[in-house]
mmCIF file with all atom_site columns, C-alpha atoms in Angstrom:
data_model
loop_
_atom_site.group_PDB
_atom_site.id
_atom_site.type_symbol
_atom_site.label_atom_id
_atom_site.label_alt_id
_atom_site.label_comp_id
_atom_site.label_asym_id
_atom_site.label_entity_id
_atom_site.label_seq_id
_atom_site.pdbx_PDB_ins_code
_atom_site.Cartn_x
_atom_site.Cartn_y
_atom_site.Cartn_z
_atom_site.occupancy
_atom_site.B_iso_or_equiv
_atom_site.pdbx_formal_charge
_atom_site.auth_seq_id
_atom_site.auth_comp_id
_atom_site.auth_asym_id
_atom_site.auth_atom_id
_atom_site.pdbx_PDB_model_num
ATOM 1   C CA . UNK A 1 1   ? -35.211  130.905 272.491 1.00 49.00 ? 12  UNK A CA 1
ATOM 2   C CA . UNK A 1 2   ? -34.247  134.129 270.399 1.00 48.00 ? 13  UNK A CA 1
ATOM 3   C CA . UNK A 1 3   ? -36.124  136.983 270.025 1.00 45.00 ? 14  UNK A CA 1
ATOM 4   C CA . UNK A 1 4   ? -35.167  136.544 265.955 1.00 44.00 ? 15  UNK A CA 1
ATOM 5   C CA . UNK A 1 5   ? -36.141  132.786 266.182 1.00 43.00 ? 16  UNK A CA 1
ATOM 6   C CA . UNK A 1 6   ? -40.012  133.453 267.891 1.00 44.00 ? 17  UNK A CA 1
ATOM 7   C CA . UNK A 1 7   ? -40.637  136.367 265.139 1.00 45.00 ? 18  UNK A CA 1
ATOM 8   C CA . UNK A 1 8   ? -39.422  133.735 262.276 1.00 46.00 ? 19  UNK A CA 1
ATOM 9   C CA . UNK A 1 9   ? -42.226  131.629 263.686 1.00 49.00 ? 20  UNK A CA 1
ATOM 10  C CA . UNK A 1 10  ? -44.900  134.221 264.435 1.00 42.00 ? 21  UNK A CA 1
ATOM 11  C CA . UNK A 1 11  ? -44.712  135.495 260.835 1.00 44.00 ? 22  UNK A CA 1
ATOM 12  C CA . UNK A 1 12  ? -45.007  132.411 259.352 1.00 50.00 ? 23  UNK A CA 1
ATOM 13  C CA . UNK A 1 13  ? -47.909  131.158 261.870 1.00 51.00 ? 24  UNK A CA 1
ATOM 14  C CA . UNK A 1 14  ? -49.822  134.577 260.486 1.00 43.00 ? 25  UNK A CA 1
ATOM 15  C CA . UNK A 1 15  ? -48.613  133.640 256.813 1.00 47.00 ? 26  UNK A CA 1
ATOM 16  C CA . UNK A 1 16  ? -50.030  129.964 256.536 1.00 45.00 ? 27  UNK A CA 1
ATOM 17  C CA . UNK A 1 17  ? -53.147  131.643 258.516 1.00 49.00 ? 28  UNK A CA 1
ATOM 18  C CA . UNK A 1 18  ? -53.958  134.083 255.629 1.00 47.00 ? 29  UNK A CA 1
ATOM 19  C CA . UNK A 1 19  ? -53.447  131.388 252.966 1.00 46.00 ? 30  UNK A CA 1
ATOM 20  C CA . UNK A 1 20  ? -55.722  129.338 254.830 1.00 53.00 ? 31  UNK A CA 1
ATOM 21  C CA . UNK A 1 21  ? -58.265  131.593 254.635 1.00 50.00 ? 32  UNK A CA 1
ATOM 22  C CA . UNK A 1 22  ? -57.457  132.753 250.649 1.00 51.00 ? 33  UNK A CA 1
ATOM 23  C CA . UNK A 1 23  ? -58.075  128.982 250.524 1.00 52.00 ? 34  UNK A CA 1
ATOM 24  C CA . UNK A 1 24  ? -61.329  129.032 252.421 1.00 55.00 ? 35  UNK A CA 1
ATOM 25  C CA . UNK A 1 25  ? -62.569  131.687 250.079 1.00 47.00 ? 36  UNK A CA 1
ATOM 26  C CA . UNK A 1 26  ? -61.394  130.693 246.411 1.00 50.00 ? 37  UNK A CA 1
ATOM 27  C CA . UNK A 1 27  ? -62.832  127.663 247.257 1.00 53.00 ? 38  UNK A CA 1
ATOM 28  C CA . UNK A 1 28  ? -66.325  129.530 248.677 1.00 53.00 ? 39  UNK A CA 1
ATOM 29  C CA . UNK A 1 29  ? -66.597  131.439 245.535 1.00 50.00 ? 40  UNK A CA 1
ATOM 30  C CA . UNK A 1 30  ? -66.068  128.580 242.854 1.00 48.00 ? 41  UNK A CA 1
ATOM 31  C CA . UNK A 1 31  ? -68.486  126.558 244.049 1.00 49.00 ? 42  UNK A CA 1
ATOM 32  C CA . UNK A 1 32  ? -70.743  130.021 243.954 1.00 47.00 ? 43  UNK A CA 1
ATOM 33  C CA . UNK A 1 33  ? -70.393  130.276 240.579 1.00 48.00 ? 44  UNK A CA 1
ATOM 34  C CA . UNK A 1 34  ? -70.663  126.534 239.813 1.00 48.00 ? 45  UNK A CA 1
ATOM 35  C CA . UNK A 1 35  ? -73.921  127.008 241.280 1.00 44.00 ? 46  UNK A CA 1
ATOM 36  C CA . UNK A 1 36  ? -75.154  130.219 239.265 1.00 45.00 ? 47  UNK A CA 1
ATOM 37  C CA . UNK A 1 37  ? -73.792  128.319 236.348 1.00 40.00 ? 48  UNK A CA 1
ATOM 38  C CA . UNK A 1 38  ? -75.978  125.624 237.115 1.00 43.00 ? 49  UNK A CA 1
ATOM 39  C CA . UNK A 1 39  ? -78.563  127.972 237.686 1.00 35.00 ? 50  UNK A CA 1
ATOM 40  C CA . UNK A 1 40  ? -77.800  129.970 234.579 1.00 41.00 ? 51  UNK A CA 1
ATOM 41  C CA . UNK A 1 41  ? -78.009  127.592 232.363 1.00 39.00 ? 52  UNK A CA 1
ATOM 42  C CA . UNK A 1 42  ? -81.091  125.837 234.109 1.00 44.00 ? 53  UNK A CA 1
ATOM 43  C CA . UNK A 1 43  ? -82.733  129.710 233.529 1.00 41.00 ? 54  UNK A CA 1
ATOM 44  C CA . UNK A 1 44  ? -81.765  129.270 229.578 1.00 43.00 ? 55  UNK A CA 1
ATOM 45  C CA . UNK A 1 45  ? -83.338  125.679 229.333 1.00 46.00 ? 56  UNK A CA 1
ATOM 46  C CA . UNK A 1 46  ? -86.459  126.920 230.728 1.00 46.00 ? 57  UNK A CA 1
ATOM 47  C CA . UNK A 1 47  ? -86.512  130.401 228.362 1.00 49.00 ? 58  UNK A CA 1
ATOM 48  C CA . UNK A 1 48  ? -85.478  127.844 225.417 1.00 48.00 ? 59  UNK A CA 1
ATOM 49  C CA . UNK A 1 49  ? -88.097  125.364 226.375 1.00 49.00 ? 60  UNK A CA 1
ATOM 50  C CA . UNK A 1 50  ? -90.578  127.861 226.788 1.00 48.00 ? 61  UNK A CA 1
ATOM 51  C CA . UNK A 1 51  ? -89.514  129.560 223.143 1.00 46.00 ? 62  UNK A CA 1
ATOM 52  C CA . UNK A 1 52  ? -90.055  126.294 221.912 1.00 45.00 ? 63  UNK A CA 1
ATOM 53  C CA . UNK A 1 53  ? -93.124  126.040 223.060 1.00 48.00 ? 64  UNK A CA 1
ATOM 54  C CA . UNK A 1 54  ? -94.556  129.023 221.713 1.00 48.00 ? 65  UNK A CA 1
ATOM 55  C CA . UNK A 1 55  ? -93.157  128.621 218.435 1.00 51.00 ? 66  UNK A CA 1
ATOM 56  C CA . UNK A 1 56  ? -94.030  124.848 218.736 1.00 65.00 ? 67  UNK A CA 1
ATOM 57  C CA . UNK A 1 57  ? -95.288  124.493 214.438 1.00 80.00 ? 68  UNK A CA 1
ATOM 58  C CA . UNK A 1 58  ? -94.686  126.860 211.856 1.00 89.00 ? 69  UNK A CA 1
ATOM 59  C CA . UNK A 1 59  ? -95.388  126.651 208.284 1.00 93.00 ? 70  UNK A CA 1
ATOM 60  C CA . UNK A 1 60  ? -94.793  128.600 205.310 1.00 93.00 ? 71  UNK A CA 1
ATOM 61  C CA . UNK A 1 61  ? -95.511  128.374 201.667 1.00 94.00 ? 72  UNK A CA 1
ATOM 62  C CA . UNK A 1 62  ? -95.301  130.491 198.772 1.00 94.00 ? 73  UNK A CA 1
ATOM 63  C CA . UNK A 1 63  ? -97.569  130.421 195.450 1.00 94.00 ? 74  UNK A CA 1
ATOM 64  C CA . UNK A 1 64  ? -96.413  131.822 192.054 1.00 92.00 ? 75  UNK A CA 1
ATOM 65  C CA . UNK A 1 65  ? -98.168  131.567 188.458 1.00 89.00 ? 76  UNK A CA 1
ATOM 66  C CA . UNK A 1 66  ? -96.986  128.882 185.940 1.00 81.00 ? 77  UNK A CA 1
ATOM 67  C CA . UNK A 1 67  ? -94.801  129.940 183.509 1.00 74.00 ? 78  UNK A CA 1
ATOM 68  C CA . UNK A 1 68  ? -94.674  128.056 180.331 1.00 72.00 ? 79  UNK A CA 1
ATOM 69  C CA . UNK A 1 69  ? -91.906  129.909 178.862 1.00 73.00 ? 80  UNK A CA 1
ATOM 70  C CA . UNK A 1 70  ? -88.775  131.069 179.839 1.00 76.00 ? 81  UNK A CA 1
ATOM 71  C CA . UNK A 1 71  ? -86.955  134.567 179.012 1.00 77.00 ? 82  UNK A CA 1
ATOM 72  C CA . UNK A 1 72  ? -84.612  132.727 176.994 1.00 84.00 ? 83  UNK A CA 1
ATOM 73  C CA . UNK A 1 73  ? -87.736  130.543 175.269 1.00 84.00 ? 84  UNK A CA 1
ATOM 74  C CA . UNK A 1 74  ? -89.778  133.916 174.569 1.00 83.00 ? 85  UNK A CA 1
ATOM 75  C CA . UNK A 1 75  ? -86.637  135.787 173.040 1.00 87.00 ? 86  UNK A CA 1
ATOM 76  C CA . UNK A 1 76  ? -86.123  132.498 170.433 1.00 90.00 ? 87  UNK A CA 1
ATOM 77  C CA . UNK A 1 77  ? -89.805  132.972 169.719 1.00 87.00 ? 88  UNK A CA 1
ATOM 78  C CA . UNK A 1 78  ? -89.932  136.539 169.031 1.00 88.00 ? 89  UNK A CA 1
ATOM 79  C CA . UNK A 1 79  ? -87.128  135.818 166.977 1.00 90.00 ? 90  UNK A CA 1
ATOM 80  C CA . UNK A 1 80  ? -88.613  132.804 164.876 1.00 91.00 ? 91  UNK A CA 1
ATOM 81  C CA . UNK A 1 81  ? -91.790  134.978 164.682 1.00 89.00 ? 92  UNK A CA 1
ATOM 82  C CA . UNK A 1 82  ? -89.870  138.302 163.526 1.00 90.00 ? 93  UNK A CA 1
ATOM 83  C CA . UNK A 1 83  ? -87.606  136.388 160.678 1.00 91.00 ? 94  UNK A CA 1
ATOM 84  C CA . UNK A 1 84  ? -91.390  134.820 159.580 1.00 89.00 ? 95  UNK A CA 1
ATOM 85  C CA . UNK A 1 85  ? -93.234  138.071 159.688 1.00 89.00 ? 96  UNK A CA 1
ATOM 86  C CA . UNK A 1 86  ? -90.283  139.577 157.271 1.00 90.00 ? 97  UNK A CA 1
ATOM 87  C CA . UNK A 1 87  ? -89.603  136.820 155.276 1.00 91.00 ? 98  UNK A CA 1
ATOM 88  C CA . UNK A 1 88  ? -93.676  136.788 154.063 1.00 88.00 ? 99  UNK A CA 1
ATOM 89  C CA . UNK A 1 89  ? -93.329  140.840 154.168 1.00 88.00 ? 100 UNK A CA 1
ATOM 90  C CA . UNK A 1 90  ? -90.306  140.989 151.995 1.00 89.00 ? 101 UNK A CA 1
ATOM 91  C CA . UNK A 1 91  ? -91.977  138.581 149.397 1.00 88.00 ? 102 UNK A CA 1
ATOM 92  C CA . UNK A 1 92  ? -95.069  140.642 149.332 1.00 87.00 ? 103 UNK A CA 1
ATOM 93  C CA . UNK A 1 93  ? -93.006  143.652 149.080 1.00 88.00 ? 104 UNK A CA 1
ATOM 94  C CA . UNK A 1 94  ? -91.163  141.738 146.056 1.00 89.00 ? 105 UNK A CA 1
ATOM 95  C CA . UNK A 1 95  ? -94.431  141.918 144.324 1.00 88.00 ? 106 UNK A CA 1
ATOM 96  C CA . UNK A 1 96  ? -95.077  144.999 144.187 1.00 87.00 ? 107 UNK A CA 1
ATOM 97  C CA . UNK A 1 97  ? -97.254  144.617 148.142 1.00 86.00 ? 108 UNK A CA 1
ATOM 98  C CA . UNK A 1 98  ? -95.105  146.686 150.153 1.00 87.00 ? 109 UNK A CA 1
ATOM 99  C CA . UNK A 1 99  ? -97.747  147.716 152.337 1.00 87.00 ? 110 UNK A CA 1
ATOM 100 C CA . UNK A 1 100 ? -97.650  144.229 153.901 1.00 86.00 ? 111 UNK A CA 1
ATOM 101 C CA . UNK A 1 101 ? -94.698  144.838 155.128 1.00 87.00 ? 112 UNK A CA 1
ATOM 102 C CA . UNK A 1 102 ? -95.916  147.085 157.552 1.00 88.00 ? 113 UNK A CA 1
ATOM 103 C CA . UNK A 1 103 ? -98.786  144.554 158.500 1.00 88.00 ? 114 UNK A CA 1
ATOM 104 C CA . UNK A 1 104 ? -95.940  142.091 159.143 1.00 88.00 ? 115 UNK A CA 1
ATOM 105 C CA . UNK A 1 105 ? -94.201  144.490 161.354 1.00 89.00 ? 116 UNK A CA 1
ATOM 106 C CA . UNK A 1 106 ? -97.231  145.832 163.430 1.00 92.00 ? 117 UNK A CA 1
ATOM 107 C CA . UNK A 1 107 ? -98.181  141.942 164.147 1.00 90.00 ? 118 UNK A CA 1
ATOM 108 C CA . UNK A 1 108 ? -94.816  141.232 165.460 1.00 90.00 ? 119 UNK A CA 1
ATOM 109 C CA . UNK A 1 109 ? -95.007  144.432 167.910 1.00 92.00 ? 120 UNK A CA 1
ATOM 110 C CA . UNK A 1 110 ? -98.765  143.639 168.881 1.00 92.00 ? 121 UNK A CA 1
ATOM 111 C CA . UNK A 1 111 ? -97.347  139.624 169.621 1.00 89.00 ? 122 UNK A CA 1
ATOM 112 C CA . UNK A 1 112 ? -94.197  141.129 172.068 1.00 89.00 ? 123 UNK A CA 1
ATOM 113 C CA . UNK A 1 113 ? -96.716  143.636 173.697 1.00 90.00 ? 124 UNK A CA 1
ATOM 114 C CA . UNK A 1 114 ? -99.560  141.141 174.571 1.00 88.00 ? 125 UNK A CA 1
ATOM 115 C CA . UNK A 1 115 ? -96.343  138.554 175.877 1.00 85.00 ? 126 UNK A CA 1
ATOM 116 C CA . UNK A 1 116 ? -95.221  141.472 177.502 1.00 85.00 ? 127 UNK A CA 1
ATOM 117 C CA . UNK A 1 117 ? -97.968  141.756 179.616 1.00 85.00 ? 128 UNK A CA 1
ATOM 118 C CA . UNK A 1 118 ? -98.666  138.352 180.254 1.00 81.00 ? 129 UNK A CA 1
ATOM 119 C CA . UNK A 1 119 ? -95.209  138.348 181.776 1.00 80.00 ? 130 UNK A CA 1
ATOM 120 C CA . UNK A 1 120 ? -96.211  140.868 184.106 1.00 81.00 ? 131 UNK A CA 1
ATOM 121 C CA . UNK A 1 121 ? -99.321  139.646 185.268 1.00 80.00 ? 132 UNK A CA 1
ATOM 122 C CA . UNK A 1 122 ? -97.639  136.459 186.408 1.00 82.00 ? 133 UNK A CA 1
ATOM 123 C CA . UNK A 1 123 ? -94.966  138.674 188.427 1.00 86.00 ? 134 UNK A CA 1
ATOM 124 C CA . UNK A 1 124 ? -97.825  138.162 191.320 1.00 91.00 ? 135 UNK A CA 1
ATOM 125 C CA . UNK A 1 125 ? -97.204  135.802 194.099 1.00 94.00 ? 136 UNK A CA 1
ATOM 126 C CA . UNK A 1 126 ? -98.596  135.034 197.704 1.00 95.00 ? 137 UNK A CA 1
ATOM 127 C CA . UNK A 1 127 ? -96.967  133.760 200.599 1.00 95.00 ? 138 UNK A CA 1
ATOM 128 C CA . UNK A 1 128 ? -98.540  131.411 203.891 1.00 95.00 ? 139 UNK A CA 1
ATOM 129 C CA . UNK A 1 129 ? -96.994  131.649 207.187 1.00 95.00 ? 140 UNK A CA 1
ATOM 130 C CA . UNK A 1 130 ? -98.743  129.585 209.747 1.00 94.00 ? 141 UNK A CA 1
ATOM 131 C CA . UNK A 1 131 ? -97.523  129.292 213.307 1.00 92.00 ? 142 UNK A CA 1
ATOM 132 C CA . UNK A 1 132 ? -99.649  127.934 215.981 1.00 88.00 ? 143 UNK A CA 1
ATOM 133 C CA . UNK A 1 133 ? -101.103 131.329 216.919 1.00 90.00 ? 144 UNK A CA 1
ATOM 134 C CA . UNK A 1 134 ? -101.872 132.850 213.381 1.00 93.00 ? 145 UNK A CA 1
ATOM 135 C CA . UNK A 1 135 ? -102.046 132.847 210.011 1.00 95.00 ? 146 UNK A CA 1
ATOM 136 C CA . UNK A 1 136 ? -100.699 135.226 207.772 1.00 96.00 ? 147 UNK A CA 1
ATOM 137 C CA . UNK A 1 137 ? -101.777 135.341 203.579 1.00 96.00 ? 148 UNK A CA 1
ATOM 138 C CA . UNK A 1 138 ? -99.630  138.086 201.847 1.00 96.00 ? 149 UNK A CA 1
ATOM 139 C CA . UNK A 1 139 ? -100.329 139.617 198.103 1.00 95.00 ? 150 UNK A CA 1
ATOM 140 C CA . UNK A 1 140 ? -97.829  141.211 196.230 1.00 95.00 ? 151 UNK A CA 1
ATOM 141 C CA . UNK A 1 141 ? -99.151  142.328 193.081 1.00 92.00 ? 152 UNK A CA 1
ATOM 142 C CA . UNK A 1 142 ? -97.024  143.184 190.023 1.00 89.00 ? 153 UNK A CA 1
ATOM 143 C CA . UNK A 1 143 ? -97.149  146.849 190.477 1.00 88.00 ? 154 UNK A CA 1
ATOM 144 C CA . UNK A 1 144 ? -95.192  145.777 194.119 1.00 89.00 ? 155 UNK A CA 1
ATOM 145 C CA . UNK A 1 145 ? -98.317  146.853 196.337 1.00 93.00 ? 156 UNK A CA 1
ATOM 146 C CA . UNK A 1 146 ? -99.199  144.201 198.729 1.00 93.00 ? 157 UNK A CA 1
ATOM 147 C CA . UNK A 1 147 ? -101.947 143.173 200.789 1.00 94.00 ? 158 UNK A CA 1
ATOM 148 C CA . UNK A 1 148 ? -102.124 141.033 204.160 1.00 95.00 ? 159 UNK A CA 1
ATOM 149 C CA . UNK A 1 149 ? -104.654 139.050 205.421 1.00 96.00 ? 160 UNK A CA 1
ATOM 150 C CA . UNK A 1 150 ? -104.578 137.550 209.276 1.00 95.00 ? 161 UNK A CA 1
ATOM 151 C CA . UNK A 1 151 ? -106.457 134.689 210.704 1.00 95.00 ? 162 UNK A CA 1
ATOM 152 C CA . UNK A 1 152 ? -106.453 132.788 213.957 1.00 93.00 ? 163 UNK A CA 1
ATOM 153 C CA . UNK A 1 153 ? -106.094 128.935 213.247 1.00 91.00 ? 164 UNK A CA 1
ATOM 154 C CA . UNK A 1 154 ? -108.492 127.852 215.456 1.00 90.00 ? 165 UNK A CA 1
ATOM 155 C CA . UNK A 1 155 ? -111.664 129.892 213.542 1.00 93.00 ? 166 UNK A CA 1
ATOM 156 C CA . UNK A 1 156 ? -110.260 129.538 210.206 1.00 93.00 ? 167 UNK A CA 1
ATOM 157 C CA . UNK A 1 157 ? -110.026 126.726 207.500 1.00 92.00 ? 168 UNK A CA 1
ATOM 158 C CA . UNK A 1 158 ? -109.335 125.653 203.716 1.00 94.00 ? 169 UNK A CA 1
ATOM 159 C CA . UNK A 1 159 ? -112.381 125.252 201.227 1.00 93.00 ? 170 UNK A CA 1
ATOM 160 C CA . UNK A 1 160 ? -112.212 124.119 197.686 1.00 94.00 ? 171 UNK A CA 1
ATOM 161 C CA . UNK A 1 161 ? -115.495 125.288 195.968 1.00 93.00 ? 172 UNK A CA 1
ATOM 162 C CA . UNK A 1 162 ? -116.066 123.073 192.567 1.00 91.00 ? 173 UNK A CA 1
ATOM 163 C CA . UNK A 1 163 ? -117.972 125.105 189.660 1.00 89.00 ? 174 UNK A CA 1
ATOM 164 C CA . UNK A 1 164 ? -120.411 122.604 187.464 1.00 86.00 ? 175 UNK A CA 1
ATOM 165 C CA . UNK A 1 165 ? -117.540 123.152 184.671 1.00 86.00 ? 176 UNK A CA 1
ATOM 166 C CA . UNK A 1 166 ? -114.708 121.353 186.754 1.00 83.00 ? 177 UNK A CA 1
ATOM 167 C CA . UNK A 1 167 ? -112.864 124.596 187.791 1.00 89.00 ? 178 UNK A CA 1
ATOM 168 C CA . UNK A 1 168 ? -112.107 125.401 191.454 1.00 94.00 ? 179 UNK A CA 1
ATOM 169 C CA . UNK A 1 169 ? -111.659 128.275 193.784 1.00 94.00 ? 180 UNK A CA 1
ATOM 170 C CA . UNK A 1 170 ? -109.702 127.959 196.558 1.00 95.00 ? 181 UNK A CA 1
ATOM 171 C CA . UNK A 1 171 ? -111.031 130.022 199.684 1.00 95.00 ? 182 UNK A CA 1
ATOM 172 C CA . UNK A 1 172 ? -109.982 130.434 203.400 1.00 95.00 ? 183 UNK A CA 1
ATOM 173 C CA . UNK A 1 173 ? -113.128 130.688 205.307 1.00 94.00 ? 184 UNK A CA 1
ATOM 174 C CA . UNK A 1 174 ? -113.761 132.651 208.877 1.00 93.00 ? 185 UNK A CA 1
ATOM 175 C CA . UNK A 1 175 ? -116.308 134.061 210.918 1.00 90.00 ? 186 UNK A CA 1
ATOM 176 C CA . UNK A 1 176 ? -118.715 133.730 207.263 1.00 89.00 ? 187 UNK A CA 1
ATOM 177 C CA . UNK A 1 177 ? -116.015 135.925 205.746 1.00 93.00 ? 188 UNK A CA 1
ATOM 178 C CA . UNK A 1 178 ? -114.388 134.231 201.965 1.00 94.00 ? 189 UNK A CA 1
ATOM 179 C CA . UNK A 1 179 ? -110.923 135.494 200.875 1.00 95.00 ? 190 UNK A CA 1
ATOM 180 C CA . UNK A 1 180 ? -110.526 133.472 197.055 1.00 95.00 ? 191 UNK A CA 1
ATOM 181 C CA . UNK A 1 181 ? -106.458 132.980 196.574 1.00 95.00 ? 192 UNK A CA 1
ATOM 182 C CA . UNK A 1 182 ? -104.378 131.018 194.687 1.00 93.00 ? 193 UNK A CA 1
ATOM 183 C CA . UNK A 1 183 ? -106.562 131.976 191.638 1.00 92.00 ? 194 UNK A CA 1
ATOM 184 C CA . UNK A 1 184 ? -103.283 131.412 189.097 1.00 90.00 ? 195 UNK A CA 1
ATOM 185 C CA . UNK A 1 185 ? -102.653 127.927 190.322 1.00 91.00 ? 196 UNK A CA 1
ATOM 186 C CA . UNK A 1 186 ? -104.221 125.279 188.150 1.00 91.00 ? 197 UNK A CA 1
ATOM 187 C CA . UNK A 1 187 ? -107.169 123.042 189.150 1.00 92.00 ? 198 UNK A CA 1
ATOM 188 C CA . UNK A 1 188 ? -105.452 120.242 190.480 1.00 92.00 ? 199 UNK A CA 1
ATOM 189 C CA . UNK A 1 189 ? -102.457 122.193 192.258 1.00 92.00 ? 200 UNK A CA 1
ATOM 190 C CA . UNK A 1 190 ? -105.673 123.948 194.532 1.00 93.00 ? 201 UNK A CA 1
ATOM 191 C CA . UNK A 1 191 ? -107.221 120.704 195.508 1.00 93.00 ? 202 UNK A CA 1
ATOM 192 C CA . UNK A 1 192 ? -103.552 119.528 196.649 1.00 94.00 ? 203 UNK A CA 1
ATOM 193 C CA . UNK A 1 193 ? -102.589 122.533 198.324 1.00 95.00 ? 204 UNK A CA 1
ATOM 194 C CA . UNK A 1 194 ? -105.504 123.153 199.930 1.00 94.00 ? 205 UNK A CA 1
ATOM 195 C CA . UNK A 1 195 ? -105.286 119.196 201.576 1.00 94.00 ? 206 UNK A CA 1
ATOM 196 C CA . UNK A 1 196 ? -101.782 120.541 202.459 1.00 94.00 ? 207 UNK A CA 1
ATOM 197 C CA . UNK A 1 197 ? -103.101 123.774 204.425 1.00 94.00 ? 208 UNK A CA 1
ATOM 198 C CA . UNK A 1 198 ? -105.773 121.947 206.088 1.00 94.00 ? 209 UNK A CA 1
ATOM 199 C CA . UNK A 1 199 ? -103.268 119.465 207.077 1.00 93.00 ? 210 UNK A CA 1
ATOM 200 C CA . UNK A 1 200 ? -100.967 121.926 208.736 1.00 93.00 ? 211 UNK A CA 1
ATOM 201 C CA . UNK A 1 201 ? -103.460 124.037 210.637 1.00 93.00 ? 212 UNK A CA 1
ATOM 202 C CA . UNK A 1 202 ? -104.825 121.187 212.226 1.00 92.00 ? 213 UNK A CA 1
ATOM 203 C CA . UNK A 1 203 ? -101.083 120.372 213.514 1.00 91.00 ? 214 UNK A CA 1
ATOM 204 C CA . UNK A 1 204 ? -101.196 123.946 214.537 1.00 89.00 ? 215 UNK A CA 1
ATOM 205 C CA . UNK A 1 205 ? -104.323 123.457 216.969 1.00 88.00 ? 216 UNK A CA 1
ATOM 206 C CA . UNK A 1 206 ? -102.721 120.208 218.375 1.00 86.00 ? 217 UNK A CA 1
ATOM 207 C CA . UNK A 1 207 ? -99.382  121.928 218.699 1.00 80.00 ? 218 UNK A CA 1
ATOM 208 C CA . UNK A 1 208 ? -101.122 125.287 220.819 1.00 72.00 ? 219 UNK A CA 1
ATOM 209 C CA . UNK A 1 209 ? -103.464 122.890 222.643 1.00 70.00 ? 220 UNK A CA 1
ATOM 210 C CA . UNK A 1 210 ? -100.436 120.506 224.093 1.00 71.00 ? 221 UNK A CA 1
ATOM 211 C CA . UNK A 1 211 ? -98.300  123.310 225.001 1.00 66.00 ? 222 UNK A CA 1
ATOM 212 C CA . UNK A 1 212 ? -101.031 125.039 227.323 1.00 61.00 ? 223 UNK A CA 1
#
């Protein structure tokens, strides 16, 4: 045998010898990372699962005033009032009353002023967020100040107290401490939400209690 002929075979003997081993180790490292894959996404499950758990009921709920008129139903108003208010001033005037004219016009500024603020008042609203570990009542006032009031759902609940006269407060109740809200809602709109609320934070205490 030539010298040229057992080199030719030594170099490929060493060639298929490192592609064996390439092989070896591609194959070494993809099954590696199908395993932190698995474990990976195993990891997530759990973190998901365990989110889930936490977060296991939520609730939330806001309250605003009834409005009875819209902007565009006050603005036809103020405008059927002012064409009344001068019609009856002008024929005054026509008779020699001209000072009711100015009557007229000071009734229909007092009438925008006290809608005015009416519209303002109802700019108040509350919100409920409930999740199994507290509850959260926010005010926000016209003026844009707020208040927030926290309770634990396991020492807190919905009351409806019923005056003689047929009206209703609606109160949430812990530790012997009474917050009223909801005090723009109407009578029947309390009783219902109130069923509502009571409803939800009793999911909440299941929902906490199964999770533990």
């Amino acid at each position: 045998m030539s010298p040229d002929v057992g080199m030719s075979r030594l170099a490929r003997s060493v060639t298929l010898n490192i592609l064996n081993i390439m092989s070896d180790f591609t194959r070494r490292n993809s099954g590696t990372n199908e395993r932190e894959k698995k474990l990976s996404s195993h990891s997530s499950g759990k973190n998901d699962e365990e989110s889930s758990k936490v977060n296991a009921h939520e609730f939330s709920a806001m309250l605003t005033p009834n409005r009875s008129l819209s902007p565009k139903g006050f603005i036809i108003f103020m405008v059927c009032i002012s064409i009344v208010c001068f019609t009856t001033g002008l024929v005054f005037t026509l008779a020699g009353a001209w000072p009711v004219m100015g009557f007229m016009g000071l009734d229909v500024l007092l009438i925008y002023l006290a809608f005015r603020k009416n519209y303002n008042d109802l700019k108040i609203f509350e919100t409920i967020s409930l999740t199994s570990n507290e509850l959260i009542l926010e005010r926000v006032y016209p003026s844009g100040r707020s208040q927030s009031f926290e309770y634990n759902p396991f020492w807190v609940k919905v009351g409806i107290k019923e005056h003689s006269s047929g009206a209703t407060k609606m109160q949430l109740i812990s530790h012997g401490k009474v917050l009223n809200f909801g005090n723009f809602l109407s009578d029947d709109e309390r009783r219902e939400f109130a069923s509502v609320l009571n409803r939800e934070i009793n999911l909440a205490k299941k929902s906490l209690n199964a999770n533990k």
